[in-house]
Structure formats: C-alpha cells, structure tokens
Coordinates of N, CA and C in Angstrom, one line a residue:
Chain A
Q1 N -5.2 19.1 19.7 CA -5.9 18.7 18.2 C -5.2 18.5 17.3
Q2 N -6.2 17.0 16.8 CA -5.9 16.1 15.9 C -5.7 16.9 14.6
Q3 N -6.3 17.1 13.8 CA -6.2 17.7 12.1 C -6.4 16.5 11.8
V4 N -5.5 15.6 11.8 CA -6.2 14.6 10.6 C -5.5 13.0 11.1
K5 N -7.4 12.1 11.7 CA -7.0 11.3 11.9 C -7.4 10.1 11.4
Q6 N -6.1 8.8 11.2 CA -6.0 7.9 10.8 C -6.7 6.5 12.1
S7 N -7.3 5.4 10.6 CA -7.8 4.3 11.3 C -7.1 3.8 10.4
P8 N -7.9 1.7 10.6 CA -7.8 1.3 11.9 C -5.8 1.6 12.9
Q9 N -5.6 2.0 14.1 CA -4.4 1.4 14.6 C -3.4 0.2 14.8
S10 N -4.2 -0.3 14.3 CA -3.4 -1.5 13.5 C -4.3 -2.7 12.9
L11 N -3.5 -3.4 11.7 CA -4.0 -4.1 10.7 C -3.5 -5.4 10.5
I12 N -3.8 -6.8 11.2 CA -3.3 -7.7 10.3 C -4.3 -8.6 9.2
V13 N -3.3 -8.9 7.7 CA -3.7 -9.0 6.6 C -3.2 -10.5 6.0
Q14 N -4.1 -10.9 5.5 CA -3.0 -12.3 4.5 C -2.7 -11.7 3.6
K15 N -1.1 -12.7 3.2 CA -0.7 -11.5 1.8 C -1.4 -12.0 1.1
G16 N -1.4 -11.3 -0.3 CA -2.1 -11.8 -1.0 C -3.9 -10.7 -0.6
G17 N -3.8 -10.2 0.7 CA -5.7 -9.5 0.7 C -5.0 -7.9 0.3
I18 N -6.0 -7.2 0.4 CA -5.9 -6.1 0.7 C -5.6 -4.7 1.2
P19 N -4.6 -4.7 2.3 CA -5.6 -4.2 3.3 C -5.9 -2.5 2.9
I20 N -6.5 -1.4 4.0 CA -7.3 0.6 3.9 C -6.5 0.6 4.4
I21 N -6.5 1.7 4.8 CA -6.1 2.3 6.0 C -6.7 3.9 6.0
N22 N -7.3 4.6 6.5 CA -8.7 5.8 6.6 C -7.6 6.6 7.1
C23 N -8.0 8.2 6.6 CA -7.9 8.5 7.3 C -9.4 10.1 7.1
A24 N -9.4 11.3 8.1 CA -9.6 12.4 8.3 C -9.1 13.9 8.9
Y25 N -10.3 14.4 7.2 CA -8.8 15.9 8.1 C -10.9 17.1 8.2
E26 N -9.9 18.0 9.3 CA -10.9 18.7 9.1 C -10.7 20.0 8.9
N27 N -9.1 20.1 8.4 CA -8.6 21.7 8.5 C -9.0 21.8 6.2
T28 N -10.2 22.5 5.7 CA -10.3 22.5 4.4 C -9.1 23.5 3.7
A29 N -8.4 24.2 4.6 CA -7.1 24.7 3.4 C -6.2 23.3 3.4
F30 N -5.9 22.6 3.8 CA -5.3 20.7 3.6 C -5.5 20.7 1.7
D31 N -4.1 20.7 1.1 CA -4.6 20.7 -0.1 C -3.9 19.3 -0.6
Y32 N -2.5 19.3 0.0 CA -1.7 17.7 -0.4 C -2.5 16.9 0.4
F33 N -2.0 15.2 0.5 CA -1.9 14.0 1.1 C -1.1 13.5 0.9
P34 N -0.1 13.3 1.1 CA 1.1 11.9 1.9 C 0.9 11.2 2.0
W35 N 0.6 10.3 2.4 CA 1.2 8.8 3.8 C 2.9 8.6 3.1
Y36 N 3.7 8.4 3.5 CA 3.9 7.1 4.5 C 4.3 6.6 5.1
Q37 N 5.5 5.9 4.6 CA 6.0 4.4 5.6 C 7.2 3.7 5.7
Q38 N 6.9 3.3 6.9 CA 7.7 4.4 8.2 C 8.0 2.0 8.7
F39 N 9.2 1.8 8.2 CA 10.2 0.2 8.7 C 10.4 0.3 10.4
P40 N 10.8 -1.0 11.0 CA 10.9 -1.2 11.7 C 12.2 -0.2 12.1
G41 N 13.1 0.9 12.5 CA 14.0 1.2 12.9 C 15.0 2.9 11.7
K42 N 13.5 2.8 11.6 CA 13.9 3.6 10.0 C 13.0 5.4 10.3
G43 N 13.8 5.9 9.7 CA 12.5 7.7 9.5 C 11.3 7.0 8.7
P44 N 10.8 7.8 8.6 CA 9.6 7.5 7.1 C 10.1 7.3 6.3
A45 N 9.1 6.8 4.9 CA 9.4 7.2 3.7 C 8.1 7.9 2.9
L46 N 8.4 9.1 2.0 CA 7.3 9.6 1.1 C 7.2 7.5 0.4
L47 N 6.1 7.0 0.2 CA 4.8 6.5 -0.2 C 4.4 6.9 -1.3
I48 N 3.7 7.7 -1.9 CA 2.4 7.8 -1.9 C 1.8 9.3 -1.8
A49 N 1.1 10.5 -3.1 CA 1.0 11.4 -2.6 C -0.1 11.5 -2.9
I50 N -1.2 12.4 -2.8 CA -2.4 12.7 -4.0 C -3.1 14.4 -3.5
R51 N -3.5 15.4 -4.6 CA -4.3 16.3 -4.7 C -5.4 17.0 -4.3
P52 N -6.4 17.0 -4.0 CA -7.5 17.4 -4.3 C -8.4 17.4 -5.3
D53 N -7.0 17.1 -6.6 CA -7.8 18.1 -7.6 C -8.6 16.3 -9.1
V54 N -7.9 15.0 -8.0 CA -7.7 14.6 -8.5 C -8.7 13.4 -7.2
S55 N -9.4 12.1 -7.9 CA -9.8 10.9 -7.1 C -9.5 10.1 -6.6
E56 N -8.5 9.6 -7.4 CA -7.7 8.5 -7.1 C -6.1 8.7 -7.6
K57 N -5.1 8.1 -6.7 CA -3.8 7.9 -8.1 C -3.4 7.0 -7.3
K58 N -3.3 6.3 -8.6 CA -2.5 4.6 -8.9 C -0.3 5.1 -8.2
E59 N 0.4 4.4 -8.1 CA 1.7 4.0 -7.8 C 2.0 2.4 -8.2
G60 N 2.1 1.7 -8.6 CA 2.4 0.4 -8.4 C 0.9 -0.5 -7.1
R61 N 1.4 -0.9 -6.9 CA 0.1 -1.8 -5.7 C -0.1 -0.6 -5.1
F62 N -0.2 0.8 -4.7 CA -0.1 1.1 -3.7 C -1.7 2.4 -4.4
T63 N -2.2 3.1 -3.6 CA -3.5 3.3 -4.8 C -4.3 4.5 -3.7
I64 N -4.2 5.6 -3.6 CA -4.6 6.9 -3.1 C -6.0 7.0 -3.3
S65 N -7.3 7.0 -2.1 CA -9.2 7.0 -3.0 C -8.9 8.4 -2.3
F66 N -9.7 9.5 -3.0 CA -10.3 10.5 -2.1 C -11.3 10.8 -2.3
N67 N -11.7 12.1 -1.6 CA -13.4 11.6 -1.0 C -13.7 13.7 -0.6
K68 N -13.0 14.5 -1.2 CA -13.7 16.5 -1.3 C -14.2 16.1 0.4
S69 N -15.8 16.5 0.0 CA -17.1 16.8 0.1 C -16.8 15.8 1.7
A70 N -15.8 14.5 1.7 CA -16.8 13.9 2.9 C -15.2 14.3 3.9
K71 N -14.4 14.8 2.8 CA -12.3 15.2 3.4 C -11.8 14.2 3.9
Q72 N -12.6 13.2 3.7 CA -11.4 12.0 4.0 C -10.4 11.0 2.4
F73 N -9.5 10.2 3.0 CA -8.3 9.9 1.6 C -8.3 8.4 2.0
S74 N -7.7 7.7 2.0 CA -7.7 5.9 2.1 C -5.8 6.1 0.7
L75 N -5.8 5.1 2.0 CA -4.5 4.0 1.1 C -5.3 2.8 1.2
H76 N -5.1 2.1 -0.6 CA -5.1 0.8 -0.1 C -3.9 -0.1 -0.9
I77 N -3.7 -1.5 -0.1 CA -2.2 -2.1 -0.8 C -3.0 -3.3 -1.8
M78 N -2.8 -3.5 -3.0 CA -3.8 -4.4 -3.6 C -2.2 -5.7 -3.1
D79 N -2.7 -7.0 -3.4 CA -1.8 -7.7 -3.6 C -1.2 -7.7 -2.1
S80 N -1.3 -7.6 -1.8 CA -0.3 -7.3 -0.5 C 0.6 -8.6 -0.2
Q81 N 1.7 -8.3 -0.4 CA 2.7 -8.6 0.5 C 3.4 -8.7 1.9
P82 N 4.5 -9.3 2.8 CA 4.7 -9.7 4.1 C 6.0 -8.4 4.2
G83 N 6.5 -8.4 3.1 CA 7.4 -6.9 2.6 C 6.6 -5.9 2.7
D84 N 5.0 -5.5 2.9 CA 4.3 -4.8 3.3 C 4.2 -4.1 4.7
S85 N 5.4 -5.1 5.2 CA 5.0 -5.4 6.8 C 6.0 -4.0 7.5
A86 N 4.4 -2.7 8.2 CA 5.2 -1.3 8.5 C 3.9 -0.8 9.2
T87 N 4.2 0.8 9.7 CA 3.7 1.8 10.1 C 3.2 2.2 8.7
Y88 N 1.8 2.8 8.8 CA 1.7 3.8 7.9 C 1.2 5.2 7.7
F89 N 1.7 6.1 7.5 CA 1.4 7.8 8.2 C 0.7 7.4 6.5
C90 N -0.4 8.5 7.7 CA -0.8 9.7 6.5 C -0.9 11.1 6.9
A91 N -1.0 12.4 5.7 CA -0.5 13.1 6.3 C -0.8 14.2 5.0
A92 N -1.2 15.4 6.0 CA -1.7 16.5 5.2 C -0.9 17.9 4.8
S93 N -1.1 18.5 4.1 CA -0.4 19.8 4.5 C -1.0 21.0 4.2
A94 N -1.4 22.7 4.0 CA -2.4 23.6 3.8 C -1.5 24.6 2.4
N95 N -2.9 24.7 2.2 CA -2.5 25.5 0.5 C -2.0 27.1 1.6
S96 N -0.8 27.2 2.3 CA -0.8 28.3 3.4 C 1.1 29.0 2.5
G97 N 1.2 27.4 1.2 CA 2.8 28.1 1.0 C 3.6 28.0 2.0
Y98 N 3.1 27.1 3.4 CA 4.6 26.4 3.9 C 3.9 24.9 4.0
S99 N 5.0 24.2 3.6 CA 5.7 22.9 3.9 C 5.2 21.7 5.3
T100 N 5.1 22.0 6.0 CA 5.2 21.6 7.1 C 4.2 20.7 7.5
L101 N 3.9 19.0 7.6 CA 3.2 18.5 7.4 C 2.2 18.3 8.9
T102 N 0.4 17.6 9.4 CA 0.6 17.0 10.4 C 0.3 15.7 9.8
F103 N 0.7 15.1 11.1 CA 0.8 13.5 11.0 C -0.6 12.9 11.1
G104 N -1.4 12.0 10.4 CA -2.4 10.8 11.1 C -1.4 10.0 12.8
K105 N -2.3 9.6 13.0 CA -0.9 8.6 14.3 C -0.2 6.9 14.4
G106 N -1.2 6.7 12.9 CA -0.5 5.9 12.1 C -1.0 3.9 12.7
T107 N -1.0 3.4 11.2 CA -1.4 2.1 10.7 C -0.2 1.6 11.3
M108 N 0.3 0.1 12.3 CA 0.5 -0.6 11.6 C -0.1 -1.8 11.2
L109 N 0.9 -1.8 11.0 CA 0.4 -2.7 9.9 C 1.3 -4.1 9.6
L110 N 0.5 -5.6 9.5 CA 1.4 -7.2 9.7 C 0.8 -7.4 7.9
V111 N 1.2 -8.1 7.6 CA 0.7 -8.7 6.9 C 1.4 -10.6 6.8
S112 N 0.6 -11.5 6.8 CA 1.5 -12.8 7.0 C 1.7 -13.7 6.1
P113 N 2.4 -14.2 6.3 CA 2.6 -15.2 5.2 C 1.3 -16.0 5.1
Chain B
D1 N 18.6 5.2 2.4 CA 19.4 5.3 2.3 C 18.6 6.6 1.6
S2 N 18.3 7.7 3.1 CA 17.4 8.5 2.5 C 18.1 10.1 2.4
G3 N 19.7 10.3 2.9 CA 20.9 10.9 2.4 C 21.1 11.7 2.8
V4 N 19.4 12.2 4.6 CA 19.8 12.2 5.6 C 20.4 11.8 6.9
T5 N 21.8 12.5 7.0 CA 22.9 11.9 9.0 C 22.1 12.6 9.6
Q6 N 21.7 11.9 10.6 CA 21.3 11.6 12.4 C 22.5 11.4 13.2
T7 N 22.9 12.2 13.4 CA 23.7 11.8 15.1 C 23.4 12.7 16.5
P8 N 23.7 12.4 17.6 CA 24.0 10.0 17.6 C 22.3 9.3 17.3
K9 N 23.1 7.7 17.2 CA 21.7 7.0 17.0 C 21.1 7.3 18.4
H10 N 21.3 7.0 19.1 CA 21.2 6.5 20.5 C 21.5 7.0 21.5
L11 N 21.0 7.6 22.8 CA 21.1 9.0 24.1 C 21.2 8.2 25.2
I12 N 21.5 8.1 26.3 CA 21.1 8.4 27.5 C 21.2 9.2 28.2
T13 N 20.4 9.9 28.8 CA 20.7 10.7 29.5 C 19.2 10.9 30.5
A14 N 19.9 11.8 32.4 CA 19.0 12.0 33.6 C 18.0 13.3 33.4
T15 N 17.8 13.2 33.8 CA 16.3 14.3 34.0 C 17.0 16.0 34.3
G16 N 17.1 16.3 33.3 CA 17.7 17.9 34.0 C 18.4 18.0 32.9
Q17 N 19.2 16.7 32.5 CA 20.0 17.4 31.4 C 20.0 18.6 30.4
R18 N 20.9 18.1 29.2 CA 20.5 19.2 27.9 C 21.8 18.0 27.5
V19 N 20.7 17.9 25.9 CA 21.6 17.4 24.5 C 21.5 18.1 23.4
T20 N 22.2 17.6 22.4 CA 22.2 18.2 21.6 C 21.8 17.3 20.0
L21 N 20.7 16.9 19.5 CA 20.8 16.7 18.0 C 20.8 17.1 17.2
R22 N 21.9 16.3 15.8 CA 22.6 16.9 14.5 C 22.1 16.0 14.0
C23 N 21.6 17.1 12.4 CA 21.8 16.1 11.5 C 21.8 17.2 10.2
S24 N 22.3 16.1 9.5 CA 22.9 17.0 7.9 C 21.6 16.8 7.1
P25 N 21.2 17.5 6.1 CA 20.7 16.8 5.3 C 21.3 16.3 4.0
R26 N 20.4 16.1 3.1 CA 20.8 16.1 1.4 C 21.2 17.2 0.9
S27 N 22.7 17.0 0.4 CA 22.7 17.7 -0.4 C 22.2 18.4 -1.3
G28 N 22.0 19.2 -1.7 CA 21.3 20.1 -2.1 C 19.9 20.7 -1.6
D29 N 19.9 20.2 0.0 CA 18.3 20.5 -0.2 C 18.3 22.0 1.4
L30 N 17.6 22.8 1.4 CA 18.0 24.1 1.8 C 16.9 24.2 3.2
S31 N 15.9 23.3 3.3 CA 15.3 22.9 4.7 C 15.5 22.0 5.6
V32 N 15.4 22.0 6.4 CA 15.5 20.8 7.6 C 13.9 21.4 8.8
Y33 N 13.9 20.3 8.8 CA 12.6 19.8 9.7 C 12.7 19.0 11.0
W34 N 12.0 19.5 12.4 CA 12.5 18.5 12.8 C 10.5 17.9 13.7
Y35 N 10.8 16.4 13.9 CA 9.6 16.0 14.5 C 9.6 15.9 16.0
Q36 N 9.0 14.9 16.8 CA 9.4 14.0 18.0 C 8.2 13.1 18.1
Q37 N 8.7 11.3 17.5 CA 7.8 10.8 17.6 C 7.8 10.3 18.8
S38 N 6.8 9.6 18.8 CA 5.9 8.6 20.6 C 5.4 7.6 20.5
L39 N 5.0 6.3 21.5 CA 3.3 6.0 20.6 C 2.5 6.4 21.5
D40 N 2.2 7.2 21.9 CA 1.1 8.3 22.9 C 1.4 9.4 21.3
Q41 N 1.7 10.0 20.8 CA 1.6 11.7 20.1 C 1.9 11.2 18.7
G42 N 2.6 9.4 18.0 CA 2.3 10.1 16.8 C 4.1 10.8 16.6
L43 N 3.7 10.7 14.8 CA 4.8 12.2 15.1 C 4.8 13.5 15.3
Q44 N 5.0 14.1 15.6 CA 5.0 15.3 15.7 C 5.4 16.4 15.1
F45 N 5.0 18.1 14.4 CA 6.1 18.3 13.4 C 7.0 19.3 14.9
L46 N 8.1 20.3 15.3 CA 9.1 20.5 16.0 C 9.0 22.4 15.0
I47 N 9.5 21.9 14.4 CA 10.5 23.1 14.0 C 11.6 23.0 12.7
Q48 N 11.1 24.1 11.9 CA 11.4 23.5 10.3 C 12.3 25.2 9.9
Y49 N 13.6 25.3 9.1 CA 14.7 25.5 8.7 C 15.4 26.1 7.6
Y50 N 14.3 26.6 7.5 CA 15.1 26.8 5.9 C 15.4 28.3 5.2
N51 N 17.1 27.1 4.9 CA 19.2 28.6 4.0 C 19.1 29.3 5.5
G52 N 19.0 28.4 7.1 CA 19.4 30.0 7.4 C 18.5 30.2 9.2
E53 N 17.3 29.8 8.1 CA 16.2 31.3 9.0 C 15.2 30.5 9.7
E54 N 15.3 30.3 9.7 CA 13.0 29.4 11.1 C 12.0 30.8 10.4
R55 N 11.6 29.1 9.9 CA 10.0 29.4 8.5 C 9.2 28.6 9.3
A56 N 8.8 27.8 10.0 CA 7.5 27.3 10.7 C 7.6 26.3 12.0
K57 N 7.0 27.3 12.6 CA 6.9 26.3 13.9 C 6.3 26.0 14.3
G58 N 6.5 24.5 15.1 CA 5.0 23.6 15.8 C 4.4 22.8 17.2
N59 N 5.3 22.7 17.7 CA 4.3 22.2 19.2 C 5.7 21.8 19.8
I60 N 6.8 22.3 19.6 CA 7.4 22.5 20.0 C 7.6 23.4 21.2
L61 N 8.6 23.2 22.7 CA 8.8 23.0 24.2 C 9.2 24.3 24.2
E62 N 9.2 25.7 25.3 CA 10.2 26.5 25.0 C 11.7 25.9 25.5
R63 N 11.2 25.1 26.3 CA 12.9 24.3 26.6 C 13.8 23.5 25.7
F64 N 13.2 23.9 24.1 CA 13.9 23.1 23.3 C 14.4 23.9 22.3
S65 N 14.9 24.3 21.2 CA 15.6 24.9 20.7 C 15.9 24.1 19.5
A66 N 16.3 24.7 17.9 CA 17.1 24.7 17.0 C 18.0 25.4 16.6
Q67 N 18.4 25.4 15.8 CA 19.1 26.5 14.6 C 20.2 25.4 13.3
Q68 N 20.3 26.6 12.5 CA 20.5 25.6 11.3 C 21.3 26.5 10.4
F69 N 22.7 26.1 10.9 CA 24.7 26.6 10.1 C 24.3 27.1 9.2
P70 N 24.9 27.9 8.1 CA 25.8 28.3 7.4 C 25.9 26.8 6.2
D71 N 27.1 26.1 6.8 CA 26.1 24.7 5.9 C 25.4 23.6 6.5
L72 N 24.5 24.5 6.3 CA 23.2 24.0 7.0 C 23.1 23.0 7.6
H73 N 23.3 21.5 8.0 CA 23.3 21.3 9.4 C 22.4 21.9 10.6
S74 N 22.1 21.2 10.6 CA 21.4 21.8 12.0 C 20.7 20.8 13.2
E75 N 20.8 21.8 14.4 CA 21.2 21.1 15.2 C 19.7 21.3 16.8
L76 N 19.4 20.5 17.7 CA 18.3 20.4 17.3 C 17.8 20.4 19.7
N77 N 18.6 21.9 20.9 CA 19.0 21.4 20.8 C 17.8 21.4 23.0
L78 N 17.4 19.6 23.3 CA 16.9 20.0 24.2 C 17.3 19.9 25.8
S79 N 17.3 21.1 26.8 CA 17.3 21.4 28.1 C 15.8 20.7 28.7
S80 N 16.9 20.9 30.3 CA 16.0 20.0 31.1 C 15.3 19.3 30.8
L81 N 15.6 18.3 31.2 CA 14.9 17.0 29.7 C 14.0 17.0 31.2
E82 N 13.1 16.1 31.0 CA 11.6 15.3 31.4 C 11.9 13.6 31.0
L83 N 11.4 12.7 31.6 CA 10.9 12.0 31.6 C 10.4 12.1 30.6
G84 N 9.7 12.9 30.2 CA 8.4 12.6 29.4 C 8.9 12.5 27.9
D85 N 10.1 13.6 28.0 CA 10.9 13.8 26.6 C 11.5 12.7 26.0
S86 N 11.5 11.3 26.6 CA 11.7 9.9 26.2 C 10.8 10.2 24.9
A87 N 12.1 9.9 23.3 CA 11.2 9.8 22.5 C 12.2 9.5 20.7
L88 N 11.8 9.0 20.2 CA 12.6 9.1 19.0 C 12.6 10.4 18.2
Y89 N 14.0 10.7 18.4 CA 13.4 12.4 17.4 C 14.0 12.4 15.9
F90 N 13.5 12.8 14.6 CA 14.1 13.0 12.6 C 13.7 14.1 12.5
C91 N 14.2 14.5 12.3 CA 14.8 15.5 11.4 C 14.5 15.0 10.0
A92 N 14.1 15.8 8.9 CA 13.8 15.7 7.3 C 14.6 16.4 7.3
S93 N 14.3 16.3 5.5 CA 15.5 17.6 4.5 C 14.4 18.0 3.4
S94 N 14.1 19.0 2.4 CA 13.9 19.3 0.8 C 14.2 20.3 1.5
V95 N 13.9 20.2 -1.3 CA 14.7 21.2 -1.6 C 14.2 22.1 -1.2
G96 N 13.0 22.9 -0.7 CA 12.5 23.6 -0.9 C 11.2 24.3 0.4
S97 N 10.5 25.3 0.6 CA 10.1 25.3 1.0 C 9.0 25.5 1.4
G98 N 8.4 25.3 0.0 CA 6.8 25.7 -0.3 C 6.0 24.2 -0.1
E99 N 4.0 24.6 -0.6 CA 4.0 23.9 0.4 C 4.2 22.5 -0.8
G100 N 3.7 21.0 -1.0 CA 3.9 20.0 -1.5 C 5.6 19.6 -1.9
E101 N 6.4 19.8 -1.1 CA 7.7 20.0 -1.2 C 7.6 18.0 -0.7
T102 N 7.8 16.7 -1.7 CA 9.0 15.7 -0.7 C 9.5 16.2 0.4
Q103 N 9.7 15.6 2.1 CA 10.1 15.9 2.7 C 10.5 13.9 2.6
Y104 N 12.7 14.5 3.3 CA 13.1 12.9 3.8 C 13.1 12.6 4.9
F105 N 13.2 11.5 4.8 CA 13.0 11.6 6.6 C 14.5 10.4 6.5
G106 N 15.6 11.7 8.2 CA 16.6 10.3 8.6 C 16.6 9.7 9.2
P107 N 17.6 8.7 9.9 CA 17.0 7.3 11.1 C 16.7 7.6 11.9
G108 N 16.8 9.1 12.5 CA 15.8 9.1 13.6 C 17.4 9.2 14.6
T109 N 16.9 9.9 15.8 CA 18.3 10.0 17.0 C 17.2 9.5 18.3
R110 N 17.4 8.4 18.9 CA 16.4 7.8 20.6 C 16.5 8.4 21.3
L111 N 16.0 8.8 21.5 CA 16.0 10.1 23.6 C 15.8 9.5 24.9
L112 N 17.1 8.6 25.8 CA 16.0 8.3 26.7 C 16.4 8.5 27.7
V113 N 15.3 9.9 28.7 CA 15.7 10.2 29.1 C 15.0 9.4 30.7
L114 N 16.5 8.9 32.2 CA 16.1 8.9 32.9 C 16.4 9.0 33.9

C-alpha cells in the first residue's frame, strides 16, 4: 500500500528549465512533508520541508507548493542547473508524535547542459 | 557529510547467511532509523530506535532484527538471507523522536546476496 505517490519517475530538462515533481497522499493525518535529494552513491539529504498551514515555501531556487484540499504537493526547481541532477524523494509523516517518514518512490532528474 | 557513519560500505554474501550492518549516529542524536532502498520498492522504513528502545516499526521482516546500544550505535541483523534482500540499507539519525524531526542519512551499505 503506497501512501505517497510520486510522479514522474524520471525527468529530463535543459539547464535553466523548471522541473516540477508532484506527490499525492491519502492519509489525512500527514502534516509534515519534506523533500529529500539523493546523489548517486550518497544517502538522501533533506532539501526543504513544509507543513500544511502554508501553501508555499521557498528556499533559494527550490519551492514547495502545497494543496491541502487536493492532498497534493510539488517541488519546483527554478533555473535548474546540471548540479541539480539527482533523485528527489517526497515524504510525509503523521501528526502521531512519531518521526517516521513514508517516502514516495523517487524521481530521477537529469538537467542537461 | 551528514555525520552518520555506516559500515561496511559493501557486503556480498550467499543465500541463507546472516549479516550485521552497523550504524553510528551523529553526535547528540538519540534516534536511529533503518531503511531499505530497492529499485522497485523505493525507500522503505524498517525500524526506529530512540535512546536504546524500539520506537516504531515499519515493513521489517521477521528475519531482520535491530538493536541500539548504550553508546547509541545501532546494528541491523539480517538472517536467512534471500536473493530479494539485495538492496541498499540506510541508517538515519535525528535528535529526537517527535514528528517533524530532520533525519540525517548515512552513506548506506550495499548488500548483494548471491
């Protein structure tokens, strides 16, 4: 049972483009939504996170948009660079007092020069 | 560098065998998490320990077990290994165990079962 659905599986954009990665969830108890970035041979690293009390959060070139009613959230990367080529995972955790995360299956992003 | 260390980096073993993966959390972190990453299943949460006690359990097989020691390092034991257990195993750590804690991932152990 996949509780966080992520799309697309892979994405190729040109340098300067704005890749968008989408995630949808079913569990209405989720209330913390982080995005992780993983480079080949490395572990995932937290990129940016959002809670449902805001509809958008920006950190540098990375923006999360959140639609609570649709139970969807997305990651936008502005002015993408070849160094952004990585696998991106969305995740969610519930307001249960626990810190465990449910991850989407990941999106492999390639930014061509 | 996240500050989380995992050993070994690579492990090759045969079906039916037993292996132990080791994780040292970041200094000051009390929570340790174990994840399995495979191409078809993505990142699957296995188990969490907080200050030596089991805190949460995910999709962990009965053949797998873990523990966290008084010095806070953790070990994941995988027994009666099957071909399908071949995967990347990540350890992560966080300061606490509450919702919204940032998890810092180690570099992973790549397990290949032949």
